[in-house]
Amino acid sequence: MADMTVIERNIERTDLPLVVIPACFPSMIEFFEQELPQFDGLARVRMYTDMSGDEQLLAQRMSGARVAMTTGVHFSTALLDSLADSTRCITFGGTGVANFVDLEQAKRLGVRICNVVHYGDNAVAEHAIAMMFDLAHHVGEGDRRTRNEGWPSIDIEEVGGQTLGLVGFGGIGRKVASLAHALDMNLLVYARHPDHETLQQLGARSAVDIDQVFAESNIVSMHLALNEQTTGIIGTRQLNLLRPGSLFINTARAELVDGDALLYRLQKGDIRAGLDVFAPEPLSKDDPLRALDNVVLTPHIAWRSKQALQGIVQQSVRAAVAFLQGTAYNVVC
C-alpha cells in the first residue's frame, strides 16, 4: 500500500460521471495514462496504482463510480450488489469475464459488462511454443545444471517433423498453428467448428475428437475457452492416451483439465508438461506439482507482454468511452 498512488483526471468536473480504475497492474499504468485524455469532456477519472484484492477496499474505491474499469478483480455477489446503485458499466481486462463476474446477476441488475478480445493471441501462442521448446531442448534445465554441475550431459529433441495436437482453434490456437507450421511440424487440430480453409493452408489434419489428438500427437497444447461445456473436458481417459515421451502444454485454463488426473499422469514420470495456469491461483507453496522435475511451471504470465497489456488498456478505454457516449463496444451482457 505504501507505493500506491491515485492518478486523477478532470476530477474538478463534478458535473461529469465518475470512472474508477480500482486496481491496476504496475505495467499498465503508463498505457492508461496515455489513454485517459479520451475521457476529457466525458468523465472524471480516478485510478489506483496497486493490485489490491481486498473486497471491502475495492468496494470503497468504486463507490459512486458510473463505470468501473477492472483487470483481475473478482466480483462476488455482495460486491456487485453494493455497486449496482451507481455503477452501470464494468469493463473487464480479459476474455474469461464469466470467471470473475456473475453475468446473470449483472443482467438482473442492469449492469453492462464488457471484455477485451484477441489482445494476447500472439503473446500466449509464443509462450506455448516457448514451453514446447523448453521441454524439448531443456533450456532451463541446462542453465540450472550448468551453473550447479559444471558441464552436464543433456540430450535434446527436435520438434520439426513431430505432430503437434491443438485442442481448440480460436485466435490463439491459429497463431500457434501458424508458428508450428513454420517449424515444419505436423498439425492435428480439434475444433467444434473446423475452419477447413485455414487447416488446408497450414497442411493440418482435422481430428474427429479430442481423444484422437491425445492418441496421435507427440505434443498436445490446450487452447479452449473455459465454459460449462469445457470444464473438466480433459480427464483420465485422454491423459492415458498420451504416449510415453509426449509433451502436454496448457496456457489456456487449468479448469479444462482434471487436476488430480493430470498430477497422477505426471507422477508416472513418462511425460512432461508445461503449465502456465492453475486452479486455484496462485499455486500453493506445497502443491505437489512444484516437486516434479518433469514439469515447467510459469505463474500465469503467457498473456503479459507489453503489446498485450497495451491492447487490454486500449480496448477497455474504448468500451468505457462507448458506454459514456451511448454506443457499445465489446459488450458481453
Short mmCIF file of C-alpha atoms in Angstrom, two decimals, residues 72-333:
data_model
loop_
_atom_site.label_atom_id
_atom_site.label_comp_id
_atom_site.label_asym_id
_atom_site.label_seq_id
_atom_site.Cartn_x
_atom_site.Cartn_y
_atom_site.Cartn_z
CA GLY A 72 -8.13 -9.28 -12.24
CA VAL A 73 -10.90 -8.09 -9.90
CA HIS A 74 -13.31 -10.79 -8.75
CA PHE A 75 -16.86 -9.52 -8.20
CA SER A 76 -18.66 -11.50 -5.54
CA THR A 77 -22.44 -11.36 -5.39
CA ALA A 78 -22.20 -8.94 -2.47
CA LEU A 79 -19.68 -6.68 -4.19
CA LEU A 80 -21.72 -6.43 -7.38
CA ASP A 81 -24.89 -5.74 -5.38
CA SER A 82 -23.16 -2.99 -3.42
CA LEU A 83 -22.18 -1.17 -6.60
CA ALA A 84 -25.41 -1.56 -8.53
CA ASP A 85 -26.98 1.73 -7.42
CA SER A 86 -24.30 3.77 -9.18
CA THR A 87 -22.22 1.52 -11.42
CA ARG A 88 -23.80 0.89 -14.79
CA CYS A 89 -20.82 -0.47 -16.71
CA ILE A 90 -17.90 -2.72 -15.80
CA THR A 91 -15.08 -3.32 -18.24
CA PHE A 92 -13.01 -6.44 -17.66
CA GLY A 93 -9.46 -6.69 -18.99
CA GLY A 94 -9.63 -10.24 -20.29
CA THR A 95 -11.70 -12.76 -22.22
CA GLY A 96 -12.76 -15.03 -19.34
CA VAL A 97 -15.07 -12.48 -17.75
CA ALA A 98 -17.57 -15.13 -16.61
CA ASN A 99 -14.94 -16.41 -14.17
CA PHE A 100 -14.81 -13.00 -12.48
CA VAL A 101 -18.38 -11.65 -12.73
CA ASP A 102 -21.73 -13.43 -12.45
CA LEU A 103 -23.17 -12.41 -15.81
CA GLU A 104 -26.71 -13.42 -14.90
CA GLN A 105 -26.57 -11.26 -11.79
CA ALA A 106 -25.19 -8.38 -13.86
CA LYS A 107 -28.10 -8.74 -16.29
CA ARG A 108 -30.62 -8.66 -13.44
CA LEU A 109 -29.00 -5.53 -12.06
CA GLY A 110 -28.83 -3.88 -15.46
CA VAL A 111 -25.03 -3.53 -15.35
CA ARG A 112 -23.28 -3.63 -18.71
CA ILE A 113 -20.27 -5.97 -18.80
CA CYS A 114 -17.57 -5.55 -21.46
CA ASN A 115 -14.45 -7.60 -22.07
CA VAL A 116 -11.40 -7.45 -24.34
CA VAL A 117 -10.65 -9.88 -27.14
CA HIS A 118 -7.63 -11.21 -29.05
CA TYR A 119 -5.30 -8.88 -27.14
CA GLY A 120 -2.98 -11.72 -26.15
CA ASP A 121 -3.23 -14.11 -29.09
CA ASN A 122 0.37 -13.63 -30.14
CA ALA A 123 1.77 -13.47 -26.58
CA VAL A 124 0.06 -16.68 -25.42
CA ALA A 125 0.90 -18.50 -28.65
CA GLU A 126 4.56 -17.59 -28.32
CA HIS A 127 4.54 -18.71 -24.68
CA ALA A 128 3.09 -22.08 -25.64
CA ILE A 129 5.80 -22.50 -28.25
CA ALA A 130 8.44 -21.36 -25.74
CA MET A 131 7.26 -24.02 -23.29
CA MET A 132 7.39 -26.61 -26.05
CA PHE A 133 10.99 -25.65 -26.85
CA ASP A 134 11.99 -25.62 -23.18
CA LEU A 135 10.59 -29.10 -22.68
CA ALA A 136 12.23 -30.42 -25.85
CA HIS A 137 15.56 -28.57 -25.67
CA HIS A 138 15.88 -28.45 -21.84
CA VAL A 139 16.97 -24.81 -21.89
CA GLY A 140 16.02 -24.03 -18.29
CA GLU A 141 17.33 -27.36 -17.02
CA GLY A 142 20.55 -26.88 -18.96
CA ASP A 143 21.07 -23.45 -17.44
CA ARG A 144 20.46 -24.66 -13.89
CA ARG A 145 22.64 -27.75 -14.20
CA THR A 146 25.49 -25.94 -15.94
CA ARG A 147 25.59 -23.45 -13.07
CA ASN A 148 25.45 -26.20 -10.42
CA GLU A 149 27.20 -29.19 -12.02
CA GLY A 150 29.78 -27.72 -14.34
CA TRP A 151 29.22 -29.50 -17.66
CA PRO A 152 26.25 -31.91 -17.59
CA SER A 153 25.35 -34.31 -20.38
CA ILE A 154 21.86 -33.49 -21.71
CA ASP A 155 20.19 -34.82 -24.85
CA ILE A 156 17.66 -32.60 -26.63
CA GLU A 157 14.84 -33.28 -29.08
CA GLU A 158 13.96 -31.55 -32.33
CA VAL A 159 10.33 -30.50 -32.73
CA GLY A 160 10.42 -30.34 -36.52
CA GLY A 161 8.59 -33.32 -38.01
CA GLN A 162 6.75 -34.08 -34.77
CA THR A 163 2.96 -33.93 -34.51
CA LEU A 164 1.52 -31.03 -32.54
CA GLY A 165 -2.07 -31.58 -31.47
CA LEU A 166 -4.15 -28.49 -30.77
CA VAL A 167 -7.33 -28.69 -28.71
CA GLY A 168 -9.17 -25.54 -29.77
CA PHE A 169 -8.63 -23.36 -32.83
CA GLY A 170 -9.57 -19.81 -31.94
CA GLY A 171 -7.26 -16.83 -32.26
CA ILE A 172 -4.52 -18.30 -30.06
CA GLY A 173 -4.77 -21.81 -31.48
CA ARG A 174 -4.47 -20.47 -35.03
CA LYS A 175 -1.41 -18.44 -34.11
CA VAL A 176 0.21 -21.48 -32.51
CA ALA A 177 -0.59 -23.48 -35.64
CA SER A 178 1.00 -20.82 -37.85
CA LEU A 179 4.18 -20.77 -35.75
CA ALA A 180 4.33 -24.58 -35.66
CA HIS A 181 3.78 -24.79 -39.42
CA ALA A 182 6.86 -22.59 -39.90
CA LEU A 183 8.79 -25.08 -37.75
CA ASP A 184 7.85 -27.93 -40.12
CA MET A 185 5.65 -29.61 -37.55
CA ASN A 186 2.70 -31.80 -38.44
CA LEU A 187 -0.58 -30.39 -37.16
CA LEU A 188 -3.62 -32.24 -35.82
CA VAL A 189 -6.44 -29.94 -34.75
CA TYR A 190 -9.65 -30.50 -32.83
CA ALA A 191 -12.27 -27.75 -33.15
CA ARG A 192 -16.02 -27.94 -32.74
CA HIS A 193 -16.41 -25.95 -35.95
CA PRO A 194 -13.33 -26.67 -38.07
CA ASP A 195 -12.08 -23.92 -40.38
CA HIS A 196 -11.20 -26.23 -43.24
CA GLU A 197 -9.74 -23.48 -45.42
CA THR A 198 -7.24 -22.41 -42.76
CA LEU A 199 -6.46 -26.02 -41.89
CA GLN A 200 -5.71 -26.72 -45.54
CA GLN A 201 -3.46 -23.66 -45.80
CA LEU A 202 -1.44 -24.93 -42.84
CA GLY A 203 -1.39 -28.52 -44.03
CA ALA A 204 -3.23 -29.52 -40.86
CA ARG A 205 -5.47 -32.51 -40.28
CA SER A 206 -8.83 -32.16 -38.56
CA ALA A 207 -9.32 -34.55 -35.63
CA VAL A 208 -12.67 -36.25 -35.22
CA ASP A 209 -12.50 -35.84 -31.45
CA ILE A 210 -10.19 -34.85 -28.61
CA ASP A 211 -9.20 -38.45 -27.96
CA GLN A 212 -7.62 -38.63 -31.40
CA VAL A 213 -5.48 -35.59 -30.62
CA PHE A 214 -4.13 -37.17 -27.43
CA ALA A 215 -3.60 -40.57 -29.04
CA GLU A 216 -1.78 -39.41 -32.17
CA SER A 217 0.23 -36.36 -31.09
CA ASN A 218 3.76 -36.06 -29.74
CA ILE A 219 2.82 -32.70 -28.20
CA VAL A 220 -0.64 -31.55 -27.10
CA SER A 221 -1.42 -27.87 -26.46
CA MET A 222 -4.69 -26.64 -24.94
CA HIS A 223 -6.47 -23.64 -26.49
CA LEU A 224 -10.13 -23.92 -25.48
CA ALA A 225 -12.20 -21.25 -23.78
CA LEU A 226 -13.48 -22.22 -20.33
CA ASN A 227 -17.23 -22.62 -20.00
CA GLU A 228 -19.79 -25.11 -18.71
CA GLN A 229 -19.18 -27.42 -21.67
CA THR A 230 -15.39 -27.42 -21.46
CA THR A 231 -14.80 -27.54 -17.68
CA GLY A 232 -13.03 -30.82 -16.95
CA ILE A 233 -13.13 -31.86 -20.59
CA ILE A 234 -9.69 -33.47 -20.26
CA GLY A 235 -9.63 -36.34 -17.82
CA THR A 236 -8.00 -39.69 -17.11
CA ARG A 237 -9.02 -41.24 -20.43
CA GLN A 238 -7.43 -38.53 -22.57
CA LEU A 239 -4.29 -38.23 -20.44
CA ASN A 240 -3.75 -42.01 -20.52
CA LEU A 241 -3.79 -41.82 -24.32
CA LEU A 242 -0.57 -39.79 -24.27
CA ARG A 243 2.32 -41.97 -25.31
CA PRO A 244 5.49 -42.09 -23.18
CA GLY A 245 7.70 -39.15 -24.10
CA SER A 246 4.77 -36.91 -25.00
CA LEU A 247 4.56 -33.26 -24.00
CA PHE A 248 1.42 -31.58 -22.61
CA ILE A 249 1.10 -27.79 -22.60
CA ASN A 250 -1.64 -25.71 -21.01
CA THR A 251 -1.62 -21.93 -21.37
CA ALA A 252 -5.44 -21.74 -21.52
CA ARG A 253 -7.26 -22.53 -18.26
CA ALA A 254 -6.38 -25.08 -15.59
CA GLU A 255 -10.06 -25.97 -15.10
CA LEU A 256 -10.15 -27.53 -18.57
CA VAL A 257 -8.22 -30.44 -17.09
CA ASP A 258 -8.99 -32.76 -14.17
CA GLY A 259 -6.18 -31.68 -11.85
CA ASP A 260 -5.94 -34.98 -9.98
CA ALA A 261 -5.79 -36.94 -13.22
CA LEU A 262 -3.04 -34.69 -14.58
CA LEU A 263 -1.00 -34.97 -11.40
CA TYR A 264 -1.32 -38.77 -11.42
CA ARG A 265 -0.21 -38.97 -15.07
CA LEU A 266 2.75 -36.67 -14.45
CA GLN A 267 3.82 -38.59 -11.35
CA LYS A 268 4.29 -41.66 -13.54
CA GLY A 269 7.22 -39.71 -14.94
CA ASP A 270 6.94 -40.76 -18.58
CA ILE A 271 5.51 -37.50 -19.98
CA ARG A 272 6.44 -33.86 -19.47
CA ALA A 273 4.26 -30.78 -19.15
CA GLY A 274 4.43 -27.02 -19.44
CA LEU A 275 1.82 -25.30 -17.28
CA ASP A 276 1.07 -21.58 -17.06
CA VAL A 277 -2.38 -21.87 -15.45
CA PHE A 278 -3.51 -23.40 -12.17
CA ALA A 279 -6.60 -23.86 -10.01
CA PRO A 280 -6.54 -22.14 -7.66
CA GLU A 281 -4.07 -19.37 -8.29
CA PRO A 282 -1.56 -18.56 -7.01
CA LEU A 283 -0.14 -22.06 -6.84
CA SER A 284 0.25 -23.05 -3.20
CA LYS A 285 3.75 -23.45 -1.82
CA ASP A 286 3.13 -27.12 -1.01
CA ASP A 287 1.45 -28.02 -4.31
CA PRO A 288 2.86 -31.38 -5.46
CA LEU A 289 3.46 -30.00 -8.97
CA ARG A 290 6.34 -27.99 -7.54
CA ALA A 291 8.18 -31.21 -6.63
CA LEU A 292 8.06 -32.71 -10.13
CA ASP A 293 11.14 -32.33 -12.32
CA ASN A 294 9.22 -33.23 -15.49
CA VAL A 295 7.09 -30.06 -15.35
CA VAL A 296 7.90 -26.50 -16.39
CA LEU A 297 5.84 -24.01 -14.36
CA THR A 298 5.24 -20.32 -15.07
CA PRO A 299 2.97 -18.05 -12.97
CA HIS A 300 0.15 -17.29 -15.46
CA ILE A 301 2.27 -14.85 -17.43
CA ALA A 302 1.62 -16.01 -21.00
CA TRP A 303 -0.65 -13.03 -21.65
CA ARG A 304 1.51 -10.37 -20.03
CA SER A 305 3.55 -8.96 -22.92
CA LYS A 306 3.90 -5.21 -23.33
CA GLN A 307 1.85 -5.36 -26.51
CA ALA A 308 -0.92 -7.41 -24.89
CA LEU A 309 -1.15 -5.12 -21.86
CA GLN A 310 -1.41 -2.10 -24.12
CA GLY A 311 -4.16 -3.84 -26.09
CA ILE A 312 -6.12 -4.54 -22.90
CA VAL A 313 -5.96 -0.90 -21.87
CA GLN A 314 -6.93 0.41 -25.29
CA GLN A 315 -9.94 -1.90 -25.60
CA SER A 316 -11.04 -1.24 -22.02
CA VAL A 317 -10.94 2.52 -22.54
CA ARG A 318 -12.74 2.21 -25.85
CA ALA A 319 -15.54 0.19 -24.18
CA ALA A 320 -15.89 2.72 -21.35
CA VAL A 321 -15.92 5.69 -23.74
CA ALA A 322 -18.50 3.94 -25.92
CA PHE A 323 -20.77 3.44 -22.91
CA LEU A 324 -20.48 7.08 -21.89
CA GLN A 325 -21.27 8.15 -25.45
CA GLY A 326 -24.32 5.90 -25.65
CA THR A 327 -22.83 3.34 -28.02
CA ALA A 328 -21.42 -0.13 -27.49
CA TYR A 329 -18.08 -1.93 -27.83
CA ASN A 330 -17.19 -5.49 -26.76
CA VAL A 331 -20.42 -5.88 -24.79
CA VAL A 332 -20.78 -9.32 -23.19
CA CYS A 333 -24.11 -8.61 -21.49
#
